[in-house]
Amino acid sequence: MLAVTILGNNSAIPAFGRHPTAQIITTADDLLMFDCGEGSQIQILNYRIKRSRINHIFISHLHGDHYFGLIGLLNSFALLGRIQPLHVYGPPELIEVINLQFRISNTSLPFTFTFHPIEKAGLLLESKSYTVECFPTQHRIECWGFLVREKRQPRKINIEKTSFYDIPTSAFASLQAGEDYVAGDGAFIKNELLTDENVKAKSYAFCADTIYDEALVPIVQHADLVYHESTYPAALTEKATERFHSTSKQAATIALKANVGRLLIGHFSAKFEVIEQFGTEAREVFPNTELATEGVTYLV
Amino acid sequence: MLAVTILGNNSAIPAFGRHPTAQIITTADDLLMFDCGEGSQIQILNYRIKRSRINHIFISHLHGDHYFGLIGLLNSFALLGRIQPLHVYGPPELIEVINLQFRISNTSLPFTFTFHPIEKAGLLLESKSYTVECFPTQHRIECWGFLVREKRQPRKINIEKTSFYDIPTSAFASLQAGEDYVAGDGAFIKNELLTDENVKAKSYAFCADTIYDEALVPIVQHADLVYHESTYPAALTEKATERFHSTSKQAATIALKANVGRLLIGHFSAKFEVIEQFGTEAREVFPNTELATEGVTYLV
């Protein structure tokens, strides 16, 4: 189970009912959050996300539209008497802001709060069913993208077949791991005869804010779903480059080169009330593109 | 001209579509803002407040539901290329939070920004047509209420009468100031015969977050409109006291004792979806009470 719910799809300034960046990632074990723009806690209420289940929050960078909602969410967790531990990952200075704001309001958290400063690319979190890695993106300040990968599921025992061959249950673990069966008398049965493939492990890459950067291609290669920002339409390529942002066609070009399953574009400039052109332009390059739409959940 | 527009009427946690505290005060000269909870900039858009005209923002205290929206609003002002100077008034630690957040995002403001730490009760701002004073309230942390008073308007020259008595225009300034007219030959004409009273100077008191505190009575005495928090209904008086908040009936009692014109109650607990009872209870004590309602403008 891997799905992405969009809470905010707009760039720097809220406009036309669109909110700053925030996404909820549903995994088999946890709800994760990628970025937390202002108003995210209100969007969480609007879309009936079970907030107590969010236990890992990842902040890509310290431009306000990606984290100004975090302190309010933490504060509400405190007021609601949350007890579930919470982990926050982000640039090291983030904890200074949080600590200062809690100090001056005399707030103490009733739950275990752990801050994990992001200092280099690599594994941030490993759970039973998934991993989260971070990778650098090129923006005006230090910025990180995130890659969630489901773990490969063990193969499924085919009970009918194992009964037929009279395989002892003590052999099931090695069958699930993909090994062939060898009986005491040397009899040999191919794994594929005794087990079935499980659900394919899926992956989702969140490319945060970034200039057009082909260094992302090998990182997001073959991901099932990729979110890539598309702050500007193709006509404003120069402006995008100047601001370390990307256009619709640039986002789609990364998706095409990385041969990904599906592309989600967002972080639309507040200058545009109508955003359909972003999709139209991107689909000319990479047809399987969708506009990140607030309140919509994209199954990976 | 004095009016109050409610952007948020809820207490600590956003709930049931209600937002944390924020109010826009319209005066003849300026738009002022009292508190700036998370999402205020979105509410400003929703209610079509002309944001560039907001030039003085007053923060009562540093609980998040009263100021977490400020940094986002300042950030958006910066991104929008605001040029109008902006003044912010609040507890001294507020500027630490603002400076830290702008430092780590590498933001510089394109407009003149002045922070005024609030350190004692008294005059904070004097404009052509109004003054803003602050007064302490009793809450869990340092907290300030604000009192806006229109200046007394000069009397209006009655042109018909001044023509009839052939009064020289050189005498108009002293007539507007309320003086009687004395001609060169000693002739004497009472001011009231030559001028009319101007619009009455109005006043609005914002009592922030506070426990029931009769020390507020002389401060808000005779104010035309008073906002007093009413976090809890009367049945939860003990809880209100424990949390340094007030109930509906306590708010109304202050209004009654201070003989104010009209009472506005707000800061409703997130535990209550239906808030009509707050009004019903308060009106039993002080009939001229209204529930602060988001998006509504109350003319003082």
Coordinates of C-alpha atoms in Angstrom, one line a residue:
Chain A
M1 CA 0.0 0.0 0.0
L2 CA 1.5 3.3 -1.1
A3 CA -0.5 6.4 -1.8
V4 CA 0.0 10.2 -1.9
T5 CA -2.6 12.7 -0.8
I6 CA -2.1 16.3 -1.9
L7 CA -2.8 18.9 0.8
G8 CA -1.2 21.9 -1.0
N9 CA -0.2 22.3 -4.7
N10 CA 0.8 26.0 -4.8
S11 CA 4.1 27.8 -4.8
A12 CA 5.2 30.5 -2.4
I13 CA 2.0 32.4 -1.8
P14 CA -1.4 30.9 -1.2
A15 CA -3.8 31.9 -4.1
F16 CA -7.0 31.0 -5.7
G17 CA -7.9 28.5 -2.9
R18 CA -4.6 26.7 -3.5
H19 CA -2.3 26.0 -0.5
P20 CA 1.5 25.8 -0.1
T21 CA 3.2 22.4 -0.3
A22 CA 2.2 19.5 1.9
Q23 CA 1.6 15.8 1.1
I24 CA 0.5 12.8 3.1
I25 CA 2.1 9.5 2.1
T26 CA 0.1 6.4 3.2
T27 CA 2.2 3.3 3.7
A28 CA 1.3 -0.1 5.1
D29 CA 2.7 0.9 8.5
D30 CA 2.5 4.7 8.8
L31 CA 1.3 8.0 7.6
L32 CA 4.3 10.1 6.5
M33 CA 4.2 13.8 5.6
F34 CA 6.4 15.5 3.0
D35 CA 6.6 19.3 3.7
C36 CA 4.1 21.2 5.8
G37 CA 3.2 24.6 4.5
E38 CA 1.0 27.1 6.4
G39 CA -2.5 25.8 7.0
S40 CA -1.6 22.1 6.6
Q41 CA -3.3 21.2 9.9
I42 CA -6.5 22.8 8.5
Q43 CA -6.1 20.8 5.3
I44 CA -5.6 17.7 7.4
L45 CA -9.0 18.4 9.0
N46 CA -10.6 19.3 5.7
Y47 CA -9.6 16.0 4.1
R48 CA -10.2 13.9 7.3
I49 CA -6.6 12.6 7.6
K50 CA -6.2 10.7 10.8
R51 CA -3.6 13.1 12.3
S52 CA -2.6 11.0 15.2
R53 CA -1.3 8.4 12.7
I54 CA 1.2 10.8 11.1
N55 CA 4.4 9.8 12.8
H56 CA 7.2 10.9 10.4
I57 CA 7.4 14.4 8.9
F58 CA 10.0 15.3 6.3
I59 CA 10.8 18.9 5.5
S60 CA 12.6 19.5 2.2
H61 CA 13.9 23.0 2.8
L62 CA 13.4 26.1 4.9
H63 CA 11.5 28.4 2.5
G64 CA 8.4 29.2 4.5
D65 CA 5.9 27.7 2.0
H66 CA 7.4 24.3 2.8
Y67 CA 7.4 24.4 6.7
F68 CA 5.5 27.3 8.2
G69 CA 2.6 24.9 9.1
L70 CA 4.8 22.6 11.1
I71 CA 4.9 24.5 14.3
G72 CA 1.1 24.8 14.3
L73 CA 0.7 21.1 13.8
L74 CA 3.2 20.3 16.6
N75 CA 1.4 22.8 18.8
S76 CA -2.0 21.2 18.1
F77 CA -0.5 17.7 18.7
A78 CA 0.6 19.0 22.1
L79 CA -2.8 20.6 22.9
L80 CA -4.6 17.4 21.8
G81 CA -2.5 15.4 24.3
R82 CA -0.9 13.2 21.6
I83 CA 1.0 10.3 23.0
Q84 CA 2.4 8.7 19.8
P85 CA 6.1 9.4 19.2
L86 CA 6.8 11.8 16.4
H87 CA 9.9 12.1 14.2
V88 CA 10.8 15.1 12.2
Y89 CA 13.5 15.2 9.5
G90 CA 14.8 18.4 8.0
P91 CA 17.7 20.9 7.6
P92 CA 19.5 21.3 11.0
E93 CA 18.3 24.9 11.6
L94 CA 14.7 23.7 11.7
I95 CA 15.1 22.5 15.3
E96 CA 16.3 26.0 16.3
V97 CA 13.0 27.5 15.1
I98 CA 10.9 24.8 16.9
N99 CA 12.8 25.1 20.1
L100 CA 12.6 28.9 20.2
Q101 CA 8.9 28.9 19.5
F102 CA 8.2 26.3 22.2
R103 CA 10.5 28.1 24.7
I104 CA 8.7 31.5 24.4
S105 CA 5.3 29.9 24.6
N106 CA 6.3 27.8 27.6
T107 CA 5.2 24.7 25.7
S108 CA 6.3 21.2 26.6
L109 CA 5.3 18.3 24.4
P110 CA 3.4 15.4 26.0
F111 CA 4.9 12.9 23.4
T112 CA 8.4 11.8 22.4
F113 CA 9.7 14.1 19.8
T114 CA 12.8 13.3 17.9
F115 CA 14.4 15.6 15.4
H116 CA 16.7 14.1 12.7
P117 CA 18.9 16.7 11.0
I118 CA 19.4 15.9 7.3
E119 CA 23.1 16.3 6.5
K120 CA 23.8 13.9 3.7
A121 CA 22.0 11.9 1.0
G122 CA 21.0 8.4 2.0
L123 CA 18.7 6.3 4.2
L124 CA 16.6 8.3 6.6
L125 CA 14.1 5.7 7.8
E126 CA 13.6 2.0 7.5
S127 CA 10.4 0.5 8.6
K128 CA 9.0 -3.1 8.3
S129 CA 7.5 -2.4 4.9
Y130 CA 9.3 0.6 3.4
T131 CA 12.4 2.8 3.4
V132 CA 12.7 6.6 3.0
E133 CA 15.9 8.0 1.4
C134 CA 16.8 11.6 0.8
F135 CA 18.7 13.1 -2.2
P136 CA 19.8 16.7 -2.8
T137 CA 18.0 19.0 -5.2
Q138 CA 19.4 22.2 -6.7
H139 CA 17.5 25.2 -5.3
R140 CA 18.4 28.6 -3.9
I141 CA 19.0 27.2 -0.5
E142 CA 19.8 23.7 0.7
C143 CA 17.0 21.4 -0.4
W144 CA 16.2 17.6 -0.2
G145 CA 14.0 15.3 -2.2
F146 CA 12.6 12.1 -0.7
L147 CA 12.2 8.6 -2.1
V148 CA 9.9 6.1 -0.5
R149 CA 10.4 2.5 -1.6
E150 CA 8.2 -0.4 -0.5
K151 CA 10.3 -3.4 0.5
R152 CA 10.1 -6.4 -1.7
Q153 CA 7.3 -8.6 -0.3
P154 CA 8.2 -12.3 0.5
R155 CA 6.7 -14.7 -2.1
K156 CA 3.4 -16.2 -1.2
I157 CA 3.1 -19.9 -0.2
N158 CA 0.7 -21.7 -2.5
I159 CA -1.0 -23.9 0.0
E160 CA -2.6 -26.2 -2.6
K161 CA 0.8 -26.9 -4.2
T162 CA 2.7 -27.3 -0.9
S163 CA 0.0 -29.8 0.3
F164 CA 0.2 -31.7 -3.0
Y165 CA 4.0 -32.1 -2.6
D166 CA 3.7 -32.6 1.1
I167 CA 6.2 -29.9 2.0
P168 CA 6.7 -29.4 5.8
T169 CA 5.8 -26.0 7.1
S170 CA 9.4 -25.7 8.5
A171 CA 10.5 -25.1 4.9
F172 CA 8.0 -22.2 4.3
A173 CA 10.4 -19.4 5.4
S174 CA 13.1 -20.3 2.9
L175 CA 10.4 -20.7 0.2
Q176 CA 9.1 -17.2 0.9
A177 CA 12.6 -16.0 0.6
G178 CA 12.7 -17.4 -2.9
E179 CA 14.8 -20.6 -2.4
D180 CA 14.0 -23.9 -4.1
Y181 CA 12.9 -26.9 -2.0
V182 CA 15.3 -29.7 -1.4
A183 CA 14.0 -32.7 0.5
G184 CA 16.0 -34.9 2.8
D185 CA 16.1 -37.6 0.1
G186 CA 17.6 -35.0 -2.4
A187 CA 14.3 -34.4 -4.2
F188 CA 14.3 -30.9 -5.7
I189 CA 11.3 -28.7 -6.4
K190 CA 11.6 -25.3 -8.1
N191 CA 10.4 -22.4 -6.0
E192 CA 8.0 -21.2 -8.7
L193 CA 6.1 -24.4 -8.4
L194 CA 5.4 -23.9 -4.7
T195 CA 5.0 -20.1 -4.3
D196 CA 3.4 -17.1 -6.1
E197 CA 4.7 -13.7 -6.7
N198 CA 3.5 -11.1 -4.1
V199 CA 2.3 -7.6 -4.9
K200 CA 5.0 -5.6 -6.6
A201 CA 7.0 -3.2 -4.3
K202 CA 6.2 0.3 -5.4
S203 CA 8.2 3.6 -5.1
Y204 CA 7.4 7.3 -5.0
A205 CA 9.9 10.1 -5.5
F206 CA 9.2 13.7 -4.2
C207 CA 11.6 16.0 -6.0
A208 CA 10.8 19.1 -3.8
D209 CA 11.8 22.5 -5.3
T210 CA 14.5 22.2 -8.0
I211 CA 15.9 23.8 -11.0
Y212 CA 15.9 21.5 -14.1
D213 CA 18.6 19.0 -13.1
E214 CA 19.4 15.8 -15.0
A215 CA 21.2 14.5 -11.9
L216 CA 17.7 13.6 -10.7
V217 CA 17.3 11.1 -13.6
P218 CA 19.3 8.2 -12.1
I219 CA 17.8 8.9 -8.7
V220 CA 14.1 8.6 -9.7
Q221 CA 14.7 6.1 -12.5
H222 CA 11.8 3.6 -12.9
A223 CA 9.9 5.0 -9.9
D224 CA 6.2 4.2 -10.2
L225 CA 5.2 7.8 -9.3
V226 CA 7.3 10.9 -9.3
Y227 CA 6.3 14.3 -8.1
H228 CA 8.2 17.1 -9.8
E229 CA 7.6 20.8 -9.3
S230 CA 6.4 22.8 -12.2
T231 CA 6.3 26.3 -10.9
Y232 CA 6.1 27.9 -14.3
P233 CA 4.7 27.1 -17.8
A234 CA 7.2 26.4 -20.6
A235 CA 7.2 30.0 -21.8
L236 CA 8.9 31.2 -18.6
T237 CA 11.9 28.9 -18.8
E238 CA 14.3 31.7 -18.2
K239 CA 12.5 32.9 -15.1
A240 CA 12.3 29.3 -13.8
T241 CA 16.1 29.0 -14.2
E242 CA 16.7 32.3 -12.5
R243 CA 14.6 31.3 -9.5
F244 CA 15.9 27.8 -9.4
H245 CA 12.5 26.4 -10.3
S246 CA 11.3 24.2 -13.2
T247 CA 8.7 24.4 -15.9
S248 CA 6.0 21.9 -17.0
K249 CA 8.1 20.6 -19.9
Q250 CA 11.3 20.4 -17.8
A251 CA 9.4 18.3 -15.2
A252 CA 8.1 16.0 -18.0
T253 CA 11.6 15.7 -19.5
I254 CA 13.0 14.4 -16.2
A255 CA 10.1 11.9 -16.1
L256 CA 10.7 10.8 -19.7
K257 CA 14.4 10.4 -19.3
A258 CA 14.0 8.5 -16.0
N259 CA 11.4 6.2 -17.6
V260 CA 9.0 6.6 -14.6
G261 CA 5.5 5.2 -14.3
R262 CA 3.6 8.3 -13.8
L263 CA 4.3 12.0 -13.2
L264 CA 2.6 14.4 -10.8
I265 CA 3.3 18.1 -11.2
G266 CA 2.6 20.8 -8.7
H267 CA 4.0 23.9 -6.9
F268 CA 2.1 26.1 -9.4
S269 CA 3.0 29.8 -9.5
A270 CA 0.5 32.1 -7.6
K271 CA 0.4 34.2 -10.8
F272 CA -1.8 31.6 -12.6
E273 CA -5.4 31.2 -11.7
V274 CA -6.0 28.6 -14.4
I275 CA -3.4 25.8 -14.3
E276 CA -4.6 23.4 -17.0
Q277 CA -1.9 24.6 -19.4
F278 CA 0.8 23.1 -17.1
G279 CA -0.7 19.7 -17.7
T280 CA -1.2 20.1 -21.4
E281 CA 2.4 21.2 -21.9
A282 CA 3.8 18.4 -19.8
R283 CA 1.8 15.7 -21.5
E284 CA 3.3 16.8 -24.9
V285 CA 6.6 15.5 -23.5
F286 CA 5.4 12.8 -21.0
P287 CA 1.8 11.7 -21.6
N288 CA 1.2 10.0 -18.2
T289 CA 1.2 13.3 -16.3
E290 CA -1.3 14.6 -13.8
L291 CA -1.8 17.9 -12.1
A292 CA -1.4 17.5 -8.3
T293 CA -4.9 18.4 -7.1
E294 CA -5.6 19.2 -3.4
G295 CA -7.7 16.6 -1.6
V296 CA -7.0 13.9 -4.3
T297 CA -5.2 10.7 -3.3
Y298 CA -3.0 9.1 -5.9
L299 CA -2.5 5.4 -5.5
V300 CA 1.1 4.5 -6.5
Chain B
M1 CA -14.7 55.2 10.7
L2 CA -14.0 52.3 13.0
A3 CA -14.8 48.7 12.2
V4 CA -13.7 45.2 13.2
T5 CA -13.5 42.2 10.8
I6 CA -13.1 38.8 12.3
L7 CA -10.7 36.5 10.5
G8 CA -10.6 33.8 13.2
N9 CA -12.8 33.2 16.2
N10 CA -11.5 29.9 17.6
S11 CA -9.2 29.1 20.4
A12 CA -6.0 27.1 20.3
I13 CA -6.8 24.5 17.7
P14 CA -8.5 25.1 14.3
A15 CA -11.8 23.2 14.3
F16 CA -15.2 23.0 12.5
G17 CA -14.0 25.5 9.9
R18 CA -13.1 28.0 12.6
H19 CA -9.7 29.6 12.6
P20 CA -7.4 30.9 15.3
T21 CA -7.5 34.5 16.4
A22 CA -7.0 37.4 13.9
Q23 CA -8.9 40.6 13.4
I24 CA -8.7 43.5 11.0
I25 CA -9.4 46.9 12.4
T26 CA -10.5 49.5 9.8
T27 CA -9.8 53.1 10.8
A28 CA -10.0 56.3 8.7
D29 CA -6.2 56.2 8.1
D30 CA -5.1 52.6 8.2
L31 CA -5.9 48.9 8.4
L32 CA -4.6 47.5 11.7
M33 CA -4.4 43.8 12.6
F34 CA -4.9 42.4 16.1
D35 CA -3.2 38.9 16.3
C36 CA -2.4 36.8 13.4
G37 CA -3.1 33.1 13.9
E38 CA -2.1 30.4 11.4
G39 CA -3.9 30.8 8.0
S40 CA -4.6 34.5 8.5
Q41 CA -3.1 35.4 5.1
I42 CA -5.5 32.9 3.5
Q43 CA -8.4 34.4 5.4
I44 CA -7.3 37.8 4.2
L45 CA -7.6 36.5 0.7
N46 CA -11.0 34.8 1.4
Y47 CA -12.5 38.0 2.7
R48 CA -10.8 40.3 0.1
I49 CA -9.0 42.5 2.7
K50 CA -6.6 44.8 0.8
R51 CA -3.5 43.4 2.4
S52 CA -1.1 46.1 1.2
R53 CA -3.1 48.6 3.3
I54 CA -2.4 46.7 6.6
N55 CA 0.4 48.7 8.1
H56 CA 0.3 48.0 11.8
I57 CA 0.1 44.5 13.3
F58 CA -0.3 44.0 17.1
I59 CA 0.4 40.6 18.6
S60 CA -1.1 40.1 22.1
H61 CA 1.0 37.2 23.2
L62 CA 3.2 34.3 22.0
H63 CA 0.8 31.4 22.2
G64 CA 0.9 30.0 18.7
D65 CA -2.8 30.5 17.9
H66 CA -2.2 34.2 18.1
Y67 CA 0.9 34.6 16.0
F68 CA 1.8 31.5 13.9
G69 CA 0.4 33.2 10.8
L70 CA 2.6 36.3 11.1
I71 CA 5.7 34.9 9.5
G72 CA 3.7 33.6 6.5
L73 CA 2.1 37.0 6.0
L74 CA 5.5 38.8 6.2
N75 CA 7.0 36.3 3.8
S76 CA 4.2 36.8 1.3
F77 CA 4.5 40.6 1.6
A78 CA 8.2 40.1 0.7
L79 CA 7.4 37.9 -2.3
L80 CA 4.7 40.3 -3.5
G81 CA 7.3 43.1 -3.5
R82 CA 5.5 45.2 -0.9
I83 CA 6.9 48.7 -0.6
Q84 CA 4.7 50.2 2.2
P85 CA 6.4 50.3 5.6
L86 CA 5.1 47.9 8.2
H87 CA 5.1 48.1 11.9
V88 CA 4.7 45.1 14.2
Y89 CA 4.1 45.4 18.0
G90 CA 4.4 42.5 20.4
P91 CA 6.3 40.8 23.2
P92 CA 10.1 41.3 22.7
E93 CA 10.8 37.6 21.9
L94 CA 8.7 37.8 18.8
I95 CA 11.5 39.6 16.9
E96 CA 13.8 36.7 17.6
V97 CA 11.5 34.2 15.9
I98 CA 11.1 36.5 12.9
N99 CA 14.8 37.2 12.5
L100 CA 15.7 33.5 12.9
Q101 CA 13.2 32.4 10.2
F102 CA 14.3 35.1 7.8
R103 CA 17.9 34.3 8.4
I104 CA 17.6 30.6 7.6
S105 CA 15.5 31.2 4.5
N106 CA 17.9 33.9 3.3
T107 CA 15.0 36.4 3.1
S108 CA 15.4 40.1 3.0
L109 CA 12.4 42.4 3.1
P110 CA 11.9 44.9 0.3
F111 CA 10.0 47.2 2.6
T112 CA 10.8 49.1 5.8
F113 CA 10.0 46.8 8.7
T114 CA 9.9 48.2 12.3
F115 CA 9.4 46.0 15.4
H116 CA 8.1 47.7 18.5
P117 CA 8.6 45.5 21.6
I118 CA 5.7 45.9 24.1
E119 CA 7.2 46.4 27.5
K120 CA 4.7 48.5 29.5
A121 CA 1.1 49.6 29.3
G122 CA 0.4 52.8 27.5
L123 CA 0.4 54.5 24.1
L124 CA 1.7 52.4 21.2
L125 CA 0.6 54.4 18.2
E126 CA -0.8 57.8 17.5
S127 CA -2.1 58.6 14.1
K128 CA -4.0 61.6 12.7
S129 CA -7.4 60.1 13.6
Y130 CA -6.8 57.5 16.3
T131 CA -4.6 56.1 19.0
V132 CA -3.8 52.5 20.0
E133 CA -2.9 51.8 23.7
C134 CA -2.0 48.5 25.2
F135 CA -3.0 47.1 28.6
P136 CA -1.9 43.9 30.4
T137 CA -4.3 41.0 30.7
Q138 CA -3.8 38.0 33.1
H139 CA -3.0 34.9 31.1
R140 CA -0.6 32.0 31.5
I141 CA 2.2 34.0 29.8
E142 CA 2.7 37.7 29.3
C143 CA -0.3 39.0 27.4
W144 CA -1.6 42.4 26.2
G145 CA -5.0 43.8 25.2
F146 CA -5.4 46.8 22.8
L147 CA -7.6 49.8 22.9
V148 CA -8.2 51.8 19.7
R149 CA -9.7 55.3 20.3
E150 CA -10.7 57.6 17.5
K151 CA -9.6 61.1 18.2
R152 CA -12.3 63.7 19.0
Q153 CA -13.2 65.3 15.7
P154 CA -13.1 69.1 15.4
R155 CA -16.5 70.8 15.4
K156 CA -18.0 71.4 12.0
I157 CA -18.3 75.0 10.8
N158 CA -22.0 75.8 10.0
I159 CA -21.4 77.8 6.8
E160 CA -25.0 79.2 6.8
K161 CA -24.6 80.6 10.3
T162 CA -21.1 81.9 9.9
S163 CA -22.2 83.7 6.7
F164 CA -25.2 85.1 8.5
Y165 CA -23.0 86.5 11.3
D166 CA -20.3 87.5 8.7
I167 CA -17.6 85.6 10.6
P168 CA -14.1 85.9 9.0
T169 CA -12.6 82.6 7.9
S170 CA -9.5 83.4 10.0
A171 CA -11.7 82.6 13.0
F172 CA -12.7 79.1 11.8
A173 CA -9.8 77.2 13.4
S174 CA -10.6 78.4 16.9
L175 CA -14.3 77.8 16.3
Q176 CA -13.5 74.2 15.2
A177 CA -11.6 73.8 18.5
G178 CA -14.7 74.8 20.3
E179 CA -14.0 78.4 21.3
D180 CA -16.7 81.1 21.3
Y181 CA -16.4 83.9 18.8
V182 CA -15.3 87.4 20.0
A183 CA -15.3 90.1 17.3
G184 CA -13.0 93.2 17.3
D185 CA -15.9 95.3 18.7
G186 CA -16.3 92.9 21.6
A187 CA -19.4 91.2 20.1
F188 CA -19.7 87.7 21.5
I189 CA -21.3 84.7 19.8
K190 CA -21.5 81.2 21.5
N191 CA -19.7 78.5 19.6
E192 CA -22.8 76.3 19.4
L193 CA -24.5 79.0 17.3
L194 CA -21.8 78.7 14.6
T195 CA -20.7 75.1 14.6
D196 CA -22.2 71.6 14.8
E197 CA -21.0 68.6 16.6
N198 CA -19.0 66.2 14.5
V199 CA -19.3 62.4 14.4
K200 CA -18.7 61.0 17.9
A201 CA -15.2 59.5 18.5
K202 CA -15.6 55.7 18.9
S203 CA -13.5 53.2 20.7
Y204 CA -12.8 49.5 20.5
A205 CA -11.2 47.3 23.1
F206 CA -9.6 43.9 22.4
C207 CA -9.1 42.0 25.6
A208 CA -7.0 39.2 24.1
D209 CA -6.8 36.0 26.2
T210 CA -7.5 36.6 29.9
I211 CA -8.8 35.1 33.0
Y212 CA -11.9 36.8 34.5
D213 CA -10.3 40.0 35.8
E214 CA -12.1 43.0 37.1
A215 CA -9.0 45.1 36.6
L216 CA -10.2 45.3 33.0
V217 CA -13.4 47.1 34.0
P218 CA -11.9 50.7 34.3
I219 CA -9.8 50.1 31.2
V220 CA -12.6 49.3 28.8
Q221 CA -15.2 51.5 30.6
H222 CA -17.7 53.0 28.2
A223 CA -15.9 51.6 25.1
D224 CA -18.4 51.4 22.2
L225 CA -17.4 47.8 21.3
V226 CA -15.4 45.4 23.4
Y227 CA -14.1 42.0 22.3
H228 CA -13.7 39.6 25.3
E229 CA -12.7 36.0 25.0
S230 CA -15.2 33.4 26.0
T231 CA -13.3 30.1 25.6
Y232 CA -15.7 28.1 27.6
P233 CA -19.4 28.1 28.5
A234 CA -20.5 29.0 32.0
A235 CA -20.6 25.4 33.1
L236 CA -16.8 25.1 32.8
T237 CA -15.9 28.1 35.0
E238 CA -13.4 26.0 37.0
K239 CA -11.6 24.8 33.9
A240 CA -11.6 28.4 32.5
T241 CA -9.9 29.7 35.7
E242 CA -7.4 26.9 35.7
R243 CA -6.4 27.6 32.1
F244 CA -6.4 31.5 32.6
H245 CA -9.4 31.8 30.2
S246 CA -12.9 33.1 30.6
T247 CA -16.5 31.9 30.2
S248 CA -19.4 33.5 28.3
K249 CA -20.9 34.9 31.5
Q250 CA -17.6 36.2 32.8
A251 CA -17.1 38.1 29.5
A252 CA -20.6 39.5 29.8
T253 CA -20.0 40.5 33.5
I254 CA -17.0 42.6 32.5
A255 CA -19.1 44.2 29.8
L256 CA -21.9 44.9 32.2
K257 CA -19.6 46.4 34.9
A258 CA -17.7 48.5 32.4
N259 CA -21.0 49.8 30.9
V260 CA -19.8 49.2 27.3
G261 CA -21.9 49.7 24.2
R262 CA -21.7 46.3 22.7
L263 CA -19.9 43.0 23.5
L264 CA -18.3 40.7 21.0
I265 CA -17.3 37.2 22.3
G266 CA -14.9 34.8 20.6
H267 CA -11.9 32.4 21.1
F268 CA -14.4 29.5 21.3
S269 CA -13.0 26.2 22.6
A270 CA -12.3 23.6 19.8
K271 CA -14.4 21.1 21.8
F272 CA -17.6 22.8 20.8
E273 CA -19.0 22.4 17.3
V274 CA -22.1 24.4 18.1
I275 CA -21.4 27.8 19.7
E276 CA -24.8 29.4 20.1
Q277 CA -25.0 28.6 23.8
F278 CA -22.0 31.0 24.4
G279 CA -24.2 33.8 23.1
T280 CA -27.3 32.7 24.9
E281 CA -25.5 32.6 28.2
A282 CA -23.7 35.9 27.8
R283 CA -26.9 37.7 26.8
E284 CA -28.5 36.6 30.1
V285 CA -26.0 38.9 31.7
F286 CA -25.4 41.5 29.0
P287 CA -28.0 41.5 26.3
N288 CA -26.1 43.5 23.7
T289 CA -23.7 40.6 23.0
E290 CA -22.8 39.1 19.6
L291 CA -20.7 36.0 18.7
A292 CA -17.6 37.0 16.8
T293 CA -18.3 35.4 13.4
E294 CA -15.6 34.9 10.7
G295 CA -15.9 37.1 7.7
V296 CA -18.3 39.5 9.5
T297 CA -17.4 43.2 9.9
Y298 CA -18.7 44.9 13.0
L299 CA -19.1 48.6 12.7
V300 CA -18.2 50.3 15.9

